[in-house]
């Protein structure tokens, strides 16, 4: 039997062997100011150059009220043809639309009409992209070169599957062709599995059948999950077979230390970033390559696109990152100091499992990679020890005392810990300072004592100058190739996705942003259905055709920003945040809002702070297990039923609510927000969580965005923090570092600024704005145990003091009426 053919069959068998667990695992891994008037409506014109705010605004028009045309089982093209007929003018007998409306029902509005300047329009250009992506496929078959070795500069061998179009006689197209690189930690077996589900014609019909299903109220979450199936998400996660058939080479590479690649998994570390650069340059130099390389992929494979591009490898010409991050600590590592255990624990466990799956085809063929086996033996589980340390390490003073016991009496390290303690530092603070990156004492601490008594991973985790922490932040300004970013307002990385767009130093035709109302797992849901933007694979084809093949298809003229405004629908703009936003400050007041909330305090959002001081105690609770945050942390896997993720009234049972009066006109919120809380802790630390909600006329409270903060980490990095001219913080950037770790004095008021993840939303007339306040945010996040030890889970006080008021400050285009 032909050796290459046998290896191919063995590879497919291997994919089938782990198919069920891999499919689930892949989805899980992939899952009263000086500048204000009396109303508190503040101008922001003086800092519009910051990239966080912008000038002028266009309000999205309402979506059409016509019947949904997408029917289960219809092909995308059939559905689009029917939608095109809906968009066409309906002729009336007298030249008006009235006759057509009488005979065939109301005609769909013309969204090309200037009366709807902000509404997204699925026009002829986008339709042509679809036809090209689905039908313009000059090559029928695809050939695969399995486990092609790519040797890195340090000698480590990465393994790649190379997908090339085939001629009619079955021979590979020699090219040269442009190349797409997808570097994944989820093993190429996942890509093989997803690709194996791609049966010509049959697969499309199957995905369209389920993807075009519309669910009744109560199951809209399931509808969103199903609509992901024919959004192009699966193709972008694995192998873009249609792109290969259109004349590209697709290279799917196992990241160092994962899949069948040798080495140790670095989790986006510096050596791994260098690998990404070397892989791109390897692809550009292959005989079947024309020297032009693009990068595609989702989640981790979106993050490493930005990291590779920041190193500017030879041959890289375009990026298409889907749900990427540029600051992993701020996004999910420890946003506000609350570590994302709910996501990180299953995710790290999943990748650790996947990277340990043996190469069955190599074993069957007698070509087992013993270096791979040795590398896996050295480190089976990656970073799970860090999570364990975070959950189990007591307060650092106890760690320091325990470590000092292992030192000789005359040890210089022991004497230095004592000397620092004499100046007012605790033993834990002294030890952390000596272990900080760059400290002349670090090597002595590591040499003299018992290292088993030091949680070194945790020490580096809380040191923002450590090499590992620095590697988690990407300087997006160094990316110099055209980039189309796809994100979601409830994605794991929603905090940085719109910021990536703003930080790209590229002209408008070379950078685009698409933000949907998605979780990580449901990214792309609804795309390709009128009047939504095109599918992910359609956008990718148009993007790469233009920048890698030089085809003038108009993608460069696609709106720079295409976002789903929560509560309204898709809209286009030139900038994000949208133009015309001004910051308004609304104060947290104990005046009863009578807003149908069943919270511990049904307060109001007021134009002025209360005249008298009032304090309200709140305790840690578990109602946030039924919340949008819970669904965000589980990447949308639990959002099948319309309950907790769209209605916060269960979560609010253990929180404070502060609600405005109803808005009288459509009100847009676009940009970063912040909530100032005047807090008092019973213990030496505390943990606060806030959400900003849209409350409809029936009382349903839907979270638009969220934020959290550990009180001892309240210090801000002013170089990354944005303030109004009067000093009000609107976009805080807390310093998640031991040098910023400041315990509080129990009983003393401590004001904190809680950053709320940027959002684009629209309050419809009659709706209200609400701010929810909680003590803690379990199970989305937990502070490390040393801070939990300081908190003691003691009750916390929100002090509504007119001399030190609490407020929410947010960017709006119309004033939100507060209680007077």
Coordinates of N, CA, C and O in Angstrom, one line a residue, residues 197-326:
X197 N -16.0 16.8 8.1 CA -17.4 17.0 8.1 C -17.9 17.8 6.8 O -19.1 17.9 6.6
X198 N -16.9 18.3 6.1 CA -17.2 19.1 4.9 C -17.4 18.1 3.7 O -16.5 17.8 3.0
X199 N -18.7 17.7 3.5 CA -19.0 16.8 2.4 C -19.7 17.7 1.3 O -20.6 18.5 1.7
X200 N -19.1 17.8 0.1 CA -19.7 18.7 -0.9 C -21.2 18.7 -1.0 O -21.8 17.6 -1.0
X201 N -21.8 19.8 -1.0 CA -23.3 20.0 -1.1 C -24.0 19.5 0.1 O -24.9 20.2 0.6
X202 N -23.8 18.3 0.5 CA -24.5 17.7 1.7 C -24.3 18.6 2.9 O -25.2 18.9 3.7
X203 N -23.0 18.9 3.2 CA -22.7 19.6 4.5 C -23.4 21.0 4.5 O -23.9 21.4 5.5
X204 N -23.3 21.7 3.3 CA -23.9 23.0 3.3 C -25.4 22.9 3.5 O -26.0 23.7 4.3
X205 N -26.1 21.9 3.0 CA -27.5 21.7 3.2 C -27.8 21.4 4.6 O -28.8 22.0 5.2
X206 N -26.9 20.6 5.3 CA -27.1 20.3 6.7 C -27.0 21.5 7.6 O -27.8 21.8 8.4
X207 N -25.8 22.3 7.4 CA -25.6 23.5 8.2 C -26.7 24.5 7.9 O -27.1 25.2 8.9
X208 N -27.1 24.6 6.7 CA -28.2 25.6 6.4 C -29.5 25.2 7.1 O -30.3 26.1 7.5
X209 N -29.8 23.9 7.1 CA -31.0 23.4 7.7 C -31.1 23.9 9.1 O -32.1 24.4 9.6
X210 N -30.0 23.6 9.9 CA -30.1 23.9 11.3 C -29.8 25.4 11.5 O -30.4 26.1 12.4
X211 N -28.9 26.0 10.7 CA -28.5 27.4 10.9 C -29.6 28.3 10.5 O -29.6 29.5 11.0
X212 N -30.6 27.9 9.7 CA -31.7 28.8 9.4 C -32.9 28.6 10.2 O -34.0 29.2 9.9
X213 N -32.8 27.8 11.2 CA -33.9 27.6 12.1 C -34.2 28.8 13.0 O -33.3 29.5 13.4
X214 N -35.5 29.1 13.2 CA -35.9 30.2 14.0 C -36.6 29.7 15.2 O -37.6 28.9 15.0
X215 N -36.2 30.0 16.4 CA -36.8 29.4 17.6 C -37.8 30.4 18.2 O -37.8 31.6 18.1
X216 N -38.8 29.8 19.0 CA -39.8 30.7 19.6 C -39.2 31.4 20.8 O -38.1 31.1 21.3
X217 N -39.8 32.4 21.3 CA -39.4 33.1 22.5 C -39.1 32.1 23.6 O -39.9 31.2 23.9
X218 N -38.0 32.3 24.3 CA -37.6 31.3 25.3 C -36.5 30.4 24.9 O -35.7 29.9 25.7
X219 N -36.3 30.3 23.6 CA -35.2 29.5 23.0 C -34.4 30.3 22.0 O -33.7 29.7 21.1
X220 N -34.3 31.6 22.1 CA -33.6 32.4 21.2 C -32.1 32.2 21.4 O -31.3 32.4 20.5
X221 N -31.7 31.8 22.6 CA -30.3 31.5 22.8 C -29.9 30.2 22.0 O -28.8 30.2 21.4
X222 N -30.7 29.3 21.9 CA -30.5 28.1 21.1 C -30.4 28.5 19.6 O -29.6 28.0 18.9
X223 N -31.3 29.4 19.3 CA -31.3 29.9 17.9 C -29.9 30.5 17.5 O -29.4 30.3 16.4
X224 N -29.4 31.3 18.5 CA -28.1 31.9 18.2 C -27.0 30.9 18.0 O -26.1 31.0 17.2
X225 N -27.0 29.8 18.9 CA -26.0 28.8 18.7 C -26.1 28.1 17.4 O -25.1 27.9 16.7
X226 N -27.4 27.8 17.0 CA -27.6 27.1 15.7 C -27.1 28.0 14.5 O -26.6 27.5 13.6
X227 N -27.4 29.2 14.6 CA -27.1 30.1 13.5 C -25.6 30.3 13.3 O -25.1 30.8 12.3
X228 N -24.8 29.9 14.3 CA -23.4 29.9 14.2 C -22.9 28.9 13.2 O -21.9 29.0 12.5
X229 N -23.7 27.8 13.0 CA -23.3 26.7 12.1 C -23.1 27.1 10.7 O -22.2 26.6 10.0
X230 N -23.9 28.0 10.2 CA -23.7 28.4 8.8 C -23.3 29.9 8.7 O -23.7 30.6 7.8
X231 N -22.5 30.3 9.6 CA -22.0 31.7 9.7 C -20.5 31.8 9.1 O -20.0 32.9 9.0
X232 N -19.9 30.6 8.8 CA -18.5 30.6 8.4 C -17.6 30.3 9.6 O -16.4 30.2 9.4
X233 N -18.1 30.2 10.8 CA -17.3 30.1 12.0 C -16.5 28.8 12.0 O -15.3 28.8 12.2
X234 N -17.1 27.6 11.6 CA -16.4 26.4 11.6 C -15.3 26.3 10.6 O -14.2 25.8 10.8
X235 N -15.6 27.0 9.4 CA -14.5 27.0 8.4 C -13.3 27.8 8.8 O -12.2 27.5 8.6
X236 N -13.6 29.0 9.5 CA -12.5 29.8 10.0 C -11.7 29.2 11.1 O -10.6 29.5 11.3
X237 N -12.4 28.4 11.9 CA -11.7 27.7 13.0 C -10.8 26.6 12.5 O -9.7 26.5 13.0
X238 N -11.2 25.9 11.5 CA -10.4 24.8 11.0 C -9.7 25.1 9.7 O -8.8 25.9 9.7
X239 N -10.2 24.5 8.6 CA -9.6 24.6 7.3 C -10.6 25.4 6.4 O -11.7 25.0 6.3
X240 N -10.1 26.4 5.8 CA -10.9 27.2 4.8 C -10.8 26.5 3.5 O -10.1 26.9 2.6
X241 N -11.6 25.4 3.3 CA -11.4 24.5 2.1 C -11.8 25.3 0.9 O -11.2 25.1 -0.2
X242 N -12.9 26.1 1.0 CA -13.2 26.9 -0.2 C -12.1 27.9 -0.7 O -12.0 28.1 -1.9
X243 N -11.4 28.4 0.3 CA -10.3 29.3 -0.1 C -9.2 28.5 -0.8 O -8.6 29.0 -1.8
X244 N -9.0 27.3 -0.4 CA -8.0 26.4 -1.0 C -8.5 26.1 -2.5 O -7.7 26.2 -3.4
X245 N -9.8 25.8 -2.6 CA -10.3 25.5 -3.9 C -10.3 26.8 -4.8 O -10.4 26.6 -6.1
X246 N -10.2 28.0 -4.2 CA -10.2 29.2 -5.1 C -8.8 29.6 -5.4 O -8.6 30.6 -6.2
X247 N -7.8 28.8 -5.0 CA -6.4 29.1 -5.4 C -5.5 29.7 -4.3 O -4.7 30.6 -4.5
X248 N -5.7 29.1 -3.1 CA -4.8 29.4 -2.0 C -4.2 28.1 -1.4 O -4.7 27.0 -1.6
X249 N -3.1 28.3 -0.7 CA -2.5 27.2 0.1 C -2.8 27.5 1.5 O -2.6 28.6 2.0
X250 N -3.4 26.5 2.2 CA -3.7 26.7 3.7 C -2.7 25.8 4.5 O -2.6 24.6 4.2
X251 N -2.0 26.5 5.4 CA -1.1 25.8 6.3 C -1.6 25.9 7.7 O -1.8 26.9 8.2
X252 N -1.9 24.7 8.3 CA -2.4 24.6 9.7 C -1.3 24.0 10.5 O -0.8 22.9 10.3
X253 N -0.8 24.8 11.5 CA 0.4 24.4 12.3 C 0.1 24.2 13.7 O -0.7 25.0 14.3
X254 N 0.6 23.1 14.3 CA 0.4 22.9 15.7 C 1.4 23.8 16.5 O 2.6 23.8 16.2
X255 N 0.9 24.6 17.4 CA 1.8 25.5 18.1 C 2.8 24.7 18.9 O 2.6 23.5 19.3
X256 N 3.9 25.3 19.2 CA 5.0 24.6 20.0 C 4.4 24.0 21.3 O 3.7 24.7 22.0
X257 N 4.7 22.8 21.5 CA 4.3 22.1 22.7 C 2.9 21.6 22.7 O 2.4 21.1 23.7
X258 N 2.2 21.7 21.5 CA 0.8 21.3 21.4 C 0.7 20.4 20.2 O 1.5 20.4 19.3
X259 N -0.4 19.7 20.1 CA -0.6 18.8 19.0 C 0.5 17.8 18.8 O 1.0 17.2 19.7
X260 N 1.0 17.7 17.6 CA 2.2 16.8 17.3 C 3.5 17.6 17.2 O 4.5 17.0 16.8
X261 N 3.5 18.9 17.5 CA 4.7 19.7 17.5 C 5.6 19.4 18.8 O 5.0 19.1 19.9
X262 N 6.9 19.5 18.6 CA 7.8 19.3 19.7 C 7.8 20.5 20.6 O 7.2 21.6 20.2
X263 N 8.5 20.4 21.7 CA 8.7 21.6 22.6 C 7.7 21.7 23.7 O 6.9 20.8 23.9
X264 N 7.8 22.8 24.5 CA 6.9 23.0 25.6 C 6.0 24.2 25.3 O 6.4 25.2 24.8
X265 N 4.7 24.0 25.6 CA 3.7 25.0 25.3 C 4.0 26.2 26.2 O 4.1 26.1 27.4
X266 N 4.2 27.4 25.6 CA 4.5 28.6 26.3 C 3.3 29.5 26.6 O 3.5 30.5 27.3
X267 N 2.1 29.2 26.1 CA 0.9 30.0 26.3 C 1.2 31.5 25.8 O 1.3 32.4 26.6
X268 N 1.5 31.7 24.6 CA 1.7 33.0 23.9 C 2.9 33.7 24.4 O 3.0 34.9 24.3
X269 N 3.9 32.9 24.8 CA 5.2 33.5 25.3 C 6.1 34.0 24.2 O 5.8 33.8 23.0
X270 N 7.2 34.5 24.6 CA 8.1 35.2 23.6 C 8.7 34.2 22.6 O 8.7 34.5 21.4
X271 N 9.1 33.0 23.0 CA 9.6 32.0 22.0 C 8.5 31.6 21.1 O 8.8 31.4 19.9
X272 N 7.3 31.4 21.6 CA 6.2 31.1 20.7 C 5.9 32.2 19.7 O 5.6 31.9 18.5
X273 N 6.0 33.4 20.1 CA 5.8 34.5 19.2 C 6.9 34.5 18.1 O 6.6 34.8 16.9
X274 N 8.1 34.2 18.4 CA 9.2 34.0 17.4 C 8.9 32.9 16.5 O 9.1 33.0 15.3
X275 N 8.3 31.8 17.0 CA 7.9 30.7 16.1 C 6.9 31.2 15.1 O 7.0 30.8 13.9
X276 N 5.9 31.9 15.5 CA 4.9 32.4 14.6 C 5.5 33.2 13.4 O 5.2 33.0 12.3
X277 N 6.5 34.1 13.8 CA 7.2 34.8 12.7 C 8.0 33.9 11.8 O 7.9 34.1 10.6
X278 N 8.6 32.9 12.3 CA 9.4 32.0 11.5 C 8.5 31.1 10.6 O 8.9 30.8 9.5
X279 N 7.4 30.7 11.1 CA 6.4 29.9 10.3 C 6.0 30.7 9.1 O 5.9 30.2 8.0
X280 N 5.6 32.0 9.4 CA 5.2 32.9 8.3 C 6.3 33.0 7.2 O 6.0 32.9 6.0
X281 N 7.5 33.2 7.6 CA 8.6 33.4 6.7 C 8.9 32.0 6.0 O 9.3 32.0 4.8
X282 N 8.7 30.9 6.7 CA 8.9 29.6 6.0 C 7.8 29.5 4.9 O 8.2 29.0 3.8
X283 N 6.6 29.8 5.2 CA 5.5 29.7 4.2 C 5.8 30.6 3.0 O 5.5 30.2 1.9
X284 N 6.3 31.8 3.2 CA 6.6 32.7 2.1 C 7.7 32.1 1.2 O 7.7 32.5 0.0
X285 N 8.6 31.3 1.8 CA 9.7 30.8 1.0 C 9.5 29.5 0.3 O 10.4 29.0 -0.4
X286 N 8.4 28.8 0.5 CA 8.2 27.5 -0.1 C 8.0 27.6 -1.7 O 7.5 28.7 -2.2
X287 N 8.3 26.6 -2.4 CA 8.2 26.6 -3.9 C 6.8 26.8 -4.4 O 6.6 27.4 -5.5
X288 N 5.8 26.4 -3.6 CA 4.4 26.5 -4.0 C 3.8 27.9 -3.6 O 2.6 28.2 -3.8
X289 N 4.6 28.7 -2.9 CA 4.2 30.0 -2.5 C 4.6 31.1 -3.4 O 5.7 31.1 -3.9
X290 N 3.7 32.2 -3.5 CA 4.1 33.3 -4.3 C 4.7 34.4 -3.5 O 5.0 35.5 -3.9
X291 N 5.0 34.1 -2.2 CA 5.7 35.0 -1.3 C 4.7 35.9 -0.5 O 5.2 36.6 0.4
X292 N 3.4 35.8 -0.7 CA 2.4 36.6 0.0 C 1.7 35.7 0.9 O 1.1 34.7 0.6
X293 N 1.7 36.1 2.2 CA 1.1 35.3 3.3 C 0.1 36.1 4.0 O 0.3 37.2 4.4
X294 N -1.1 35.4 4.3 CA -2.1 36.0 5.2 C -2.2 35.0 6.4 O -1.8 33.9 6.3
X295 N -2.8 35.5 7.5 CA -3.0 34.7 8.7 C -4.5 34.7 9.0 O -5.1 35.8 8.9
X296 N -5.1 33.6 9.3 CA -6.5 33.5 9.7 C -6.6 32.6 10.9 O -5.6 31.9 11.4
X297 N -7.8 32.5 11.5 CA -8.0 31.7 12.7 C -8.8 32.5 13.8 O -9.0 33.7 13.7
X298 N -9.2 31.7 14.7 CA -10.1 32.2 15.8 C -9.5 32.1 17.2 O -8.8 31.1 17.5
X299 N -9.8 33.0 18.0 CA -9.4 33.0 19.4 C -7.9 33.0 19.6 O -7.2 34.0 19.2
X300 N -7.3 31.9 20.1 CA -5.8 31.8 20.2 C -5.2 32.1 18.9 O -4.1 32.7 18.8
X301 N -5.8 31.6 17.8 CA -5.2 31.7 16.5 C -5.4 33.2 15.9 O -4.9 33.5 14.9
X302 N -6.2 33.9 16.6 CA -6.4 35.3 16.3 C -5.4 36.2 17.1 O -4.8 37.1 16.6
X303 N -5.1 35.8 18.3 CA -4.2 36.5 19.2 C -2.8 36.4 18.6 O -2.0 37.4 18.5
X304 N -2.4 35.1 18.2 CA -1.0 35.0 17.7 C -0.8 35.7 16.3 O 0.3 35.9 15.9
X305 N -1.9 36.0 15.6 CA -1.8 36.8 14.4 C -1.2 38.1 14.7 O -0.3 38.6 14.1
X306 N -1.8 38.8 15.7 CA -1.3 40.1 16.1 C 0.1 40.1 16.6 O 0.9 41.0 16.4
X307 N 0.4 39.0 17.4 CA 1.7 38.9 18.0 C 2.8 38.7 16.8 O 3.8 39.3 16.9
X308 N 2.4 37.9 15.9 CA 3.3 37.7 14.7 C 3.5 38.9 13.9 O 4.6 39.3 13.6
X309 N 2.4 39.6 13.6 CA 2.5 40.8 12.8 C 3.3 41.9 13.5 O 3.9 42.7 12.8
X310 N 3.2 42.0 14.8 CA 4.0 43.0 15.6 C 5.5 42.8 15.4 O 6.3 43.8 15.5
X311 N 5.9 41.6 15.0 CA 7.3 41.3 14.7 C 7.7 41.5 13.3 O 8.8 41.4 12.9
X312 N 6.7 41.8 12.4 CA 6.8 42.1 11.0 C 7.6 41.1 10.2 O 8.7 41.4 9.7
X313 N 7.1 39.9 10.1 CA 7.8 38.9 9.4 C 7.8 39.2 7.9 O 6.8 39.8 7.4
X314 N 8.8 38.7 7.2 CA 8.8 38.8 5.7 C 7.7 38.1 5.1 O 7.4 36.9 5.4
X315 N 7.0 38.7 4.1 CA 5.9 38.0 3.4 C 4.5 38.2 3.9 O 3.6 38.0 3.2
X316 N 4.4 38.7 5.2 CA 3.0 38.8 5.7 C 2.4 40.0 5.1 O 2.9 41.1 5.2
X317 N 1.1 39.8 4.6 CA 0.4 40.9 3.9 C -0.9 41.2 4.4 O -1.5 42.3 4.2
X318 N -1.6 40.3 5.2 CA -2.9 40.6 5.7 C -3.3 39.7 6.9 O -2.8 38.6 7.0
X319 N -4.1 40.2 7.8 CA -4.6 39.4 8.9 C -6.1 39.4 8.9 O -6.8 40.4 8.5
X320 N -6.7 38.3 9.5 CA -8.2 38.2 9.6 C -8.4 37.6 11.0 O -8.9 36.4 11.1
X321 N -8.1 38.3 12.1 CA -8.2 37.7 13.4 C -9.7 37.8 13.9 O -10.3 38.8 13.9
X322 N -10.2 36.6 14.4 CA -11.6 36.5 14.9 C -11.5 36.3 16.4 O -10.8 35.5 16.9
X323 N -12.2 37.2 17.1 CA -12.2 37.2 18.6 C -10.8 37.1 19.2 O -10.5 36.2 20.0
X324 N -9.9 38.1 18.9 CA -8.6 38.1 19.4 C -8.5 39.0 20.7 O -9.5 39.6 21.1
X325 N -7.3 39.0 21.3 CA -7.1 39.9 22.5 C -5.7 40.5 22.3 O -4.8 39.9 21.7
X326 N -5.5 41.7 22.8 CA -4.2 42.3 22.8 C -3.7 42.5 24.2 O -2.6 42.9 24.4

